[in-house]
mmCIF file of C-alpha atoms in Angstrom:
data_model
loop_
_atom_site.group_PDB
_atom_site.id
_atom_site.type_symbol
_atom_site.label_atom_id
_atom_site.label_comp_id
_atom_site.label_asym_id
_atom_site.label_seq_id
_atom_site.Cartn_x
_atom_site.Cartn_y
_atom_site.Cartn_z
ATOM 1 C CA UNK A 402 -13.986 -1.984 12.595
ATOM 2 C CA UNK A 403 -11.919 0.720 10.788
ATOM 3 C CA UNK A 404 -10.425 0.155 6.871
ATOM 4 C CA UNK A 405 -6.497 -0.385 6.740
ATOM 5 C CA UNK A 406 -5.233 1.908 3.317
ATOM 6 C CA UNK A 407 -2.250 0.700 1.389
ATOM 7 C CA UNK A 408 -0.001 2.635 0.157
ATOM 8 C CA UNK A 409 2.486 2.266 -3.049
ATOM 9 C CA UNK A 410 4.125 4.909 -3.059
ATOM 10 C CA UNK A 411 6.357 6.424 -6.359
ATOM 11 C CA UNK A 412 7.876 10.154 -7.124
ATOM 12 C CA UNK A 413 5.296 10.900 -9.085
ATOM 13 C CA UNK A 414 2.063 8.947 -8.449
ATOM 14 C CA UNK A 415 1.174 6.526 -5.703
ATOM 15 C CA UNK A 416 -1.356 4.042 -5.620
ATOM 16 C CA UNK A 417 -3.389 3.607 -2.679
ATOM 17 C CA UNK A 418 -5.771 0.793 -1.475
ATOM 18 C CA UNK A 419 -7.967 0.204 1.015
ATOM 19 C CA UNK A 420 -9.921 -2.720 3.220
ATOM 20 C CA UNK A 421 -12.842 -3.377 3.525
ATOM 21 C CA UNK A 422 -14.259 -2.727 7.254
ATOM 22 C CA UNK A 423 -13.846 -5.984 8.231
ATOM 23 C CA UNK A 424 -10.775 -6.209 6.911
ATOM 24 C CA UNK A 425 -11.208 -9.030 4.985
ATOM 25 C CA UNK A 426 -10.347 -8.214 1.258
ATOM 26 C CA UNK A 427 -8.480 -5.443 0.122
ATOM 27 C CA UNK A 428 -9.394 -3.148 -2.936
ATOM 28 C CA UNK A 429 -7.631 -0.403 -5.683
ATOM 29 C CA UNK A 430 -8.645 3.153 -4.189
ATOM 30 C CA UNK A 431 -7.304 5.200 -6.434
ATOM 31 C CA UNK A 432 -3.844 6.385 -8.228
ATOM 32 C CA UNK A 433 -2.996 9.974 -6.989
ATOM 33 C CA UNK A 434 -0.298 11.965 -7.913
ATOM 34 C CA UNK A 435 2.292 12.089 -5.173
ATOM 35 C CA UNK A 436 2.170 16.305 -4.170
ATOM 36 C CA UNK A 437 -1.472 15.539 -3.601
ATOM 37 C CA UNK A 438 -1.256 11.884 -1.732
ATOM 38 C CA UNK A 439 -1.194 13.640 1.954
ATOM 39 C CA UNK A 440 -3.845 15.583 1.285
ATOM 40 C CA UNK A 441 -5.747 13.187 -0.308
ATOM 41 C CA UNK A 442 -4.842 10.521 2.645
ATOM 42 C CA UNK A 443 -6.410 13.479 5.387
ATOM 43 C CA UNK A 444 -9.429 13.396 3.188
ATOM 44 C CA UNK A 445 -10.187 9.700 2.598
ATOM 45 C CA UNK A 446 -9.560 9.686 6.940
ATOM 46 C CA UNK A 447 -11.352 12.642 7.700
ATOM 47 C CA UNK A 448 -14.553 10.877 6.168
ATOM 48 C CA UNK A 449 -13.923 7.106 6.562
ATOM 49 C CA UNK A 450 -12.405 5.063 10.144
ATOM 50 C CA UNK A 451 -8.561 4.379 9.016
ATOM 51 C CA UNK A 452 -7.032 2.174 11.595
ATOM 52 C CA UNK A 453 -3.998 1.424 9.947
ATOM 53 C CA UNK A 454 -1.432 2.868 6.645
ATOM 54 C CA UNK A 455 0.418 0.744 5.204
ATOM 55 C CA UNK A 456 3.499 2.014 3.134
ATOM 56 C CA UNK A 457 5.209 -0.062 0.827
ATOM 57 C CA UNK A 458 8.839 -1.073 2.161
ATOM 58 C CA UNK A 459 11.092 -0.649 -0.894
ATOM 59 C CA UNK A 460 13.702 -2.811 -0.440
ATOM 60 C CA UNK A 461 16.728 -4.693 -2.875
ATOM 61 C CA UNK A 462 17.652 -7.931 -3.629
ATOM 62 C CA UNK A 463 19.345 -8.657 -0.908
ATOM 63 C CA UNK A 464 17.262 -7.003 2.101
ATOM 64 C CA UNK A 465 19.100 -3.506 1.888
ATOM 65 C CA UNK A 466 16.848 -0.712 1.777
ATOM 66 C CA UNK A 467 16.331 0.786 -1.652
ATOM 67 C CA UNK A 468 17.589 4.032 -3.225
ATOM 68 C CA UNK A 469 13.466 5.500 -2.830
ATOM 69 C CA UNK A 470 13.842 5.098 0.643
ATOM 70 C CA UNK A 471 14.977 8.648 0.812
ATOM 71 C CA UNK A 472 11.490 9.990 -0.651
ATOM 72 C CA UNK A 473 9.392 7.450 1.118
ATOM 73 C CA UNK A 474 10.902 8.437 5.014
ATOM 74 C CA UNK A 475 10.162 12.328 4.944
ATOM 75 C CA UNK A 476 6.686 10.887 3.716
ATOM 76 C CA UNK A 477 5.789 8.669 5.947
ATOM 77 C CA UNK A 478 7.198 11.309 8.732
ATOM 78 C CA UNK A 479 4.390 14.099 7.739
ATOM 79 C CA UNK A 480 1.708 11.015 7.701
ATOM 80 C CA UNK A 481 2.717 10.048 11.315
ATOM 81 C CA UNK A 482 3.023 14.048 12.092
ATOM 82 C CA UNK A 483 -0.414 15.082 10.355
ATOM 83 C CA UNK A 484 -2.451 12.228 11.751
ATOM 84 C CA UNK A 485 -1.043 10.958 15.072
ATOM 85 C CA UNK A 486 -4.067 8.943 15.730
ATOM 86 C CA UNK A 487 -3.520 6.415 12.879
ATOM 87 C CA UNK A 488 -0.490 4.302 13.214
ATOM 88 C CA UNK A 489 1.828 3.966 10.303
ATOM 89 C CA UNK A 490 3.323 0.655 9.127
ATOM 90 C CA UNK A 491 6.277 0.060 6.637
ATOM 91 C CA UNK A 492 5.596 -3.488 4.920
ATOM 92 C CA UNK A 493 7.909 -4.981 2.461
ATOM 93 C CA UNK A 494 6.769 -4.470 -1.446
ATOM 94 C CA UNK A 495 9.296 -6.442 -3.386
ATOM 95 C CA UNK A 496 7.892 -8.076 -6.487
ATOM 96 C CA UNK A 497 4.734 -6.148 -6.176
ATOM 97 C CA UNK A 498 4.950 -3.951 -9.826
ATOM 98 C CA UNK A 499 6.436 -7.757 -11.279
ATOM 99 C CA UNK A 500 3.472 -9.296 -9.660
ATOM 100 C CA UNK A 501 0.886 -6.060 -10.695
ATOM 101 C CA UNK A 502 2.313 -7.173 -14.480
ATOM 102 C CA UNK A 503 1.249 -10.434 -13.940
ATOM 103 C CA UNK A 504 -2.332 -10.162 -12.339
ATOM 104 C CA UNK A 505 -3.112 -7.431 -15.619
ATOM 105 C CA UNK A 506 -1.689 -10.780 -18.084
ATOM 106 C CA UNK A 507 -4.011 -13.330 -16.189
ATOM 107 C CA UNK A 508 -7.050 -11.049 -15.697
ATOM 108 C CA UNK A 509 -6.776 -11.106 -19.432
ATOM 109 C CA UNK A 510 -6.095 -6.958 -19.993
ATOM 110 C CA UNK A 511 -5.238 -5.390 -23.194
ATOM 111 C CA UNK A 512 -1.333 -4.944 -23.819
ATOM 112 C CA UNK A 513 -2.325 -1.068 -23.977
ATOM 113 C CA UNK A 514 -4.307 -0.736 -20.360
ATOM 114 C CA UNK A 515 -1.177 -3.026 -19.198
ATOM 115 C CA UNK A 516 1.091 0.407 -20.257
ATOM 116 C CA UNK A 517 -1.482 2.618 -18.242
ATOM 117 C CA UNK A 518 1.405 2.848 -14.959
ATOM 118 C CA UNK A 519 -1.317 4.583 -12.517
ATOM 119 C CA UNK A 520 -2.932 0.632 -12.897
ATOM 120 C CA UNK A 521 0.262 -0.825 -11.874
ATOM 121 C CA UNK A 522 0.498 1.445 -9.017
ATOM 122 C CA UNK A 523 -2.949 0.666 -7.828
ATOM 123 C CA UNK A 524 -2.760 -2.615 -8.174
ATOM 124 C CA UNK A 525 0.551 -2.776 -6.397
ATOM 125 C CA UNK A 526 -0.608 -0.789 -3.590
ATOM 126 C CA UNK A 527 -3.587 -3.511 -3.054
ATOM 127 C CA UNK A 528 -1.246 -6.401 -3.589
ATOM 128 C CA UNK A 529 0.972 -4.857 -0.594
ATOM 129 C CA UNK A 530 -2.510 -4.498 1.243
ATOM 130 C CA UNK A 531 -3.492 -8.138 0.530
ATOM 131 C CA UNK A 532 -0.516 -9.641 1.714
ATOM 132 C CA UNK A 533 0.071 -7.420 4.687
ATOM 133 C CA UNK A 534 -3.550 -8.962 5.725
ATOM 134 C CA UNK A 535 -2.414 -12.524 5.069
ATOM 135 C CA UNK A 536 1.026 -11.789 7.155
ATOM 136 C CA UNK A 537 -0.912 -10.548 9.988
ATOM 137 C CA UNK A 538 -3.661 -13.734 10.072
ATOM 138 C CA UNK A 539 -1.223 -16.197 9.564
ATOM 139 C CA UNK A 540 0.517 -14.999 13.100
ATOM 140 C CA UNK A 541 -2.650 -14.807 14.197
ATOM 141 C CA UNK A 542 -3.079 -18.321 13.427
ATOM 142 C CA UNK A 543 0.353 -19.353 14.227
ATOM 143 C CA UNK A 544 -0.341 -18.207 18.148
ATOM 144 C CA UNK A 545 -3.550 -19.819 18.380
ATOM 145 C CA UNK A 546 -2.991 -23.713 19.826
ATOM 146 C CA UNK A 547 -5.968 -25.905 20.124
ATOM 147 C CA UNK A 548 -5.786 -27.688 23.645
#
């Protein structure tokens, strides 16, 4: 099997995950400042199997799509453009920098690593990862009837 990569993606850095090959856990890559992130995407692909990207779905409150969405779609256009082979899916990030905050607090980091934001951002991309994995076996399980 190929790795799925995560992506959380900002204006000026974006954190990026990535699967195992099974698929089983996901992982923090690496934070990477954003001019660099499709270059460093064609990289990563060009020496590891990427079956998937996923691309954090900004989104508000109430569903709408937020005001980043205007950054993230010419992105996600030159990923689908550059590499055609690897099919590109918007998942839904809300909560994940609140929930980045939180993981830092209960893995017991220091208030001063907590600042570092290229952490957030990599954690944030994996959290998107992680439950874009869950989202997908729990269909998976929710089509599969026992006779």
């Amino acid at each position: 099997m190929a790795r799925i990569m995560g992506i959380d993606y900002g204006r000026k850095r974006t954190g990026v995950a990535v699967t195992d090959p099974l698929q089983i856990v996901a992982g923090n890559l690496a934070t990477v400042p954003t001019h660099q992130l499709l270059q460093y995407i064609k990289d990563y692909v060009s020496r590891e199997p990427v079956e998937r990207i996923v691309v954090g779905l900004p989104k508000q409150l109430n569903g709408q799509p937020s005001d980043s969405m205007s950054q993230i779609e010419p992105f996600v256009k030159r990923l689908r453009n550059e590499l055609p082979d690897v099919p590109v899916t918007m998942y839904d990030e809300r909560f994940t920098s609140t929930l980045a905050h939180r993981a830092m607090i209960d893995g017991g980091m220091k208030k001063s690593d907590r600042r570092d934001k290229s952490r957030v951002d990599a954690i944030a991309a994996t959290i998107i990862l992680n439950d874009y994995l869950q989202s997908v076996q729990s269909a998976l399980d929710h089509n599969n009837i026992d006779i």
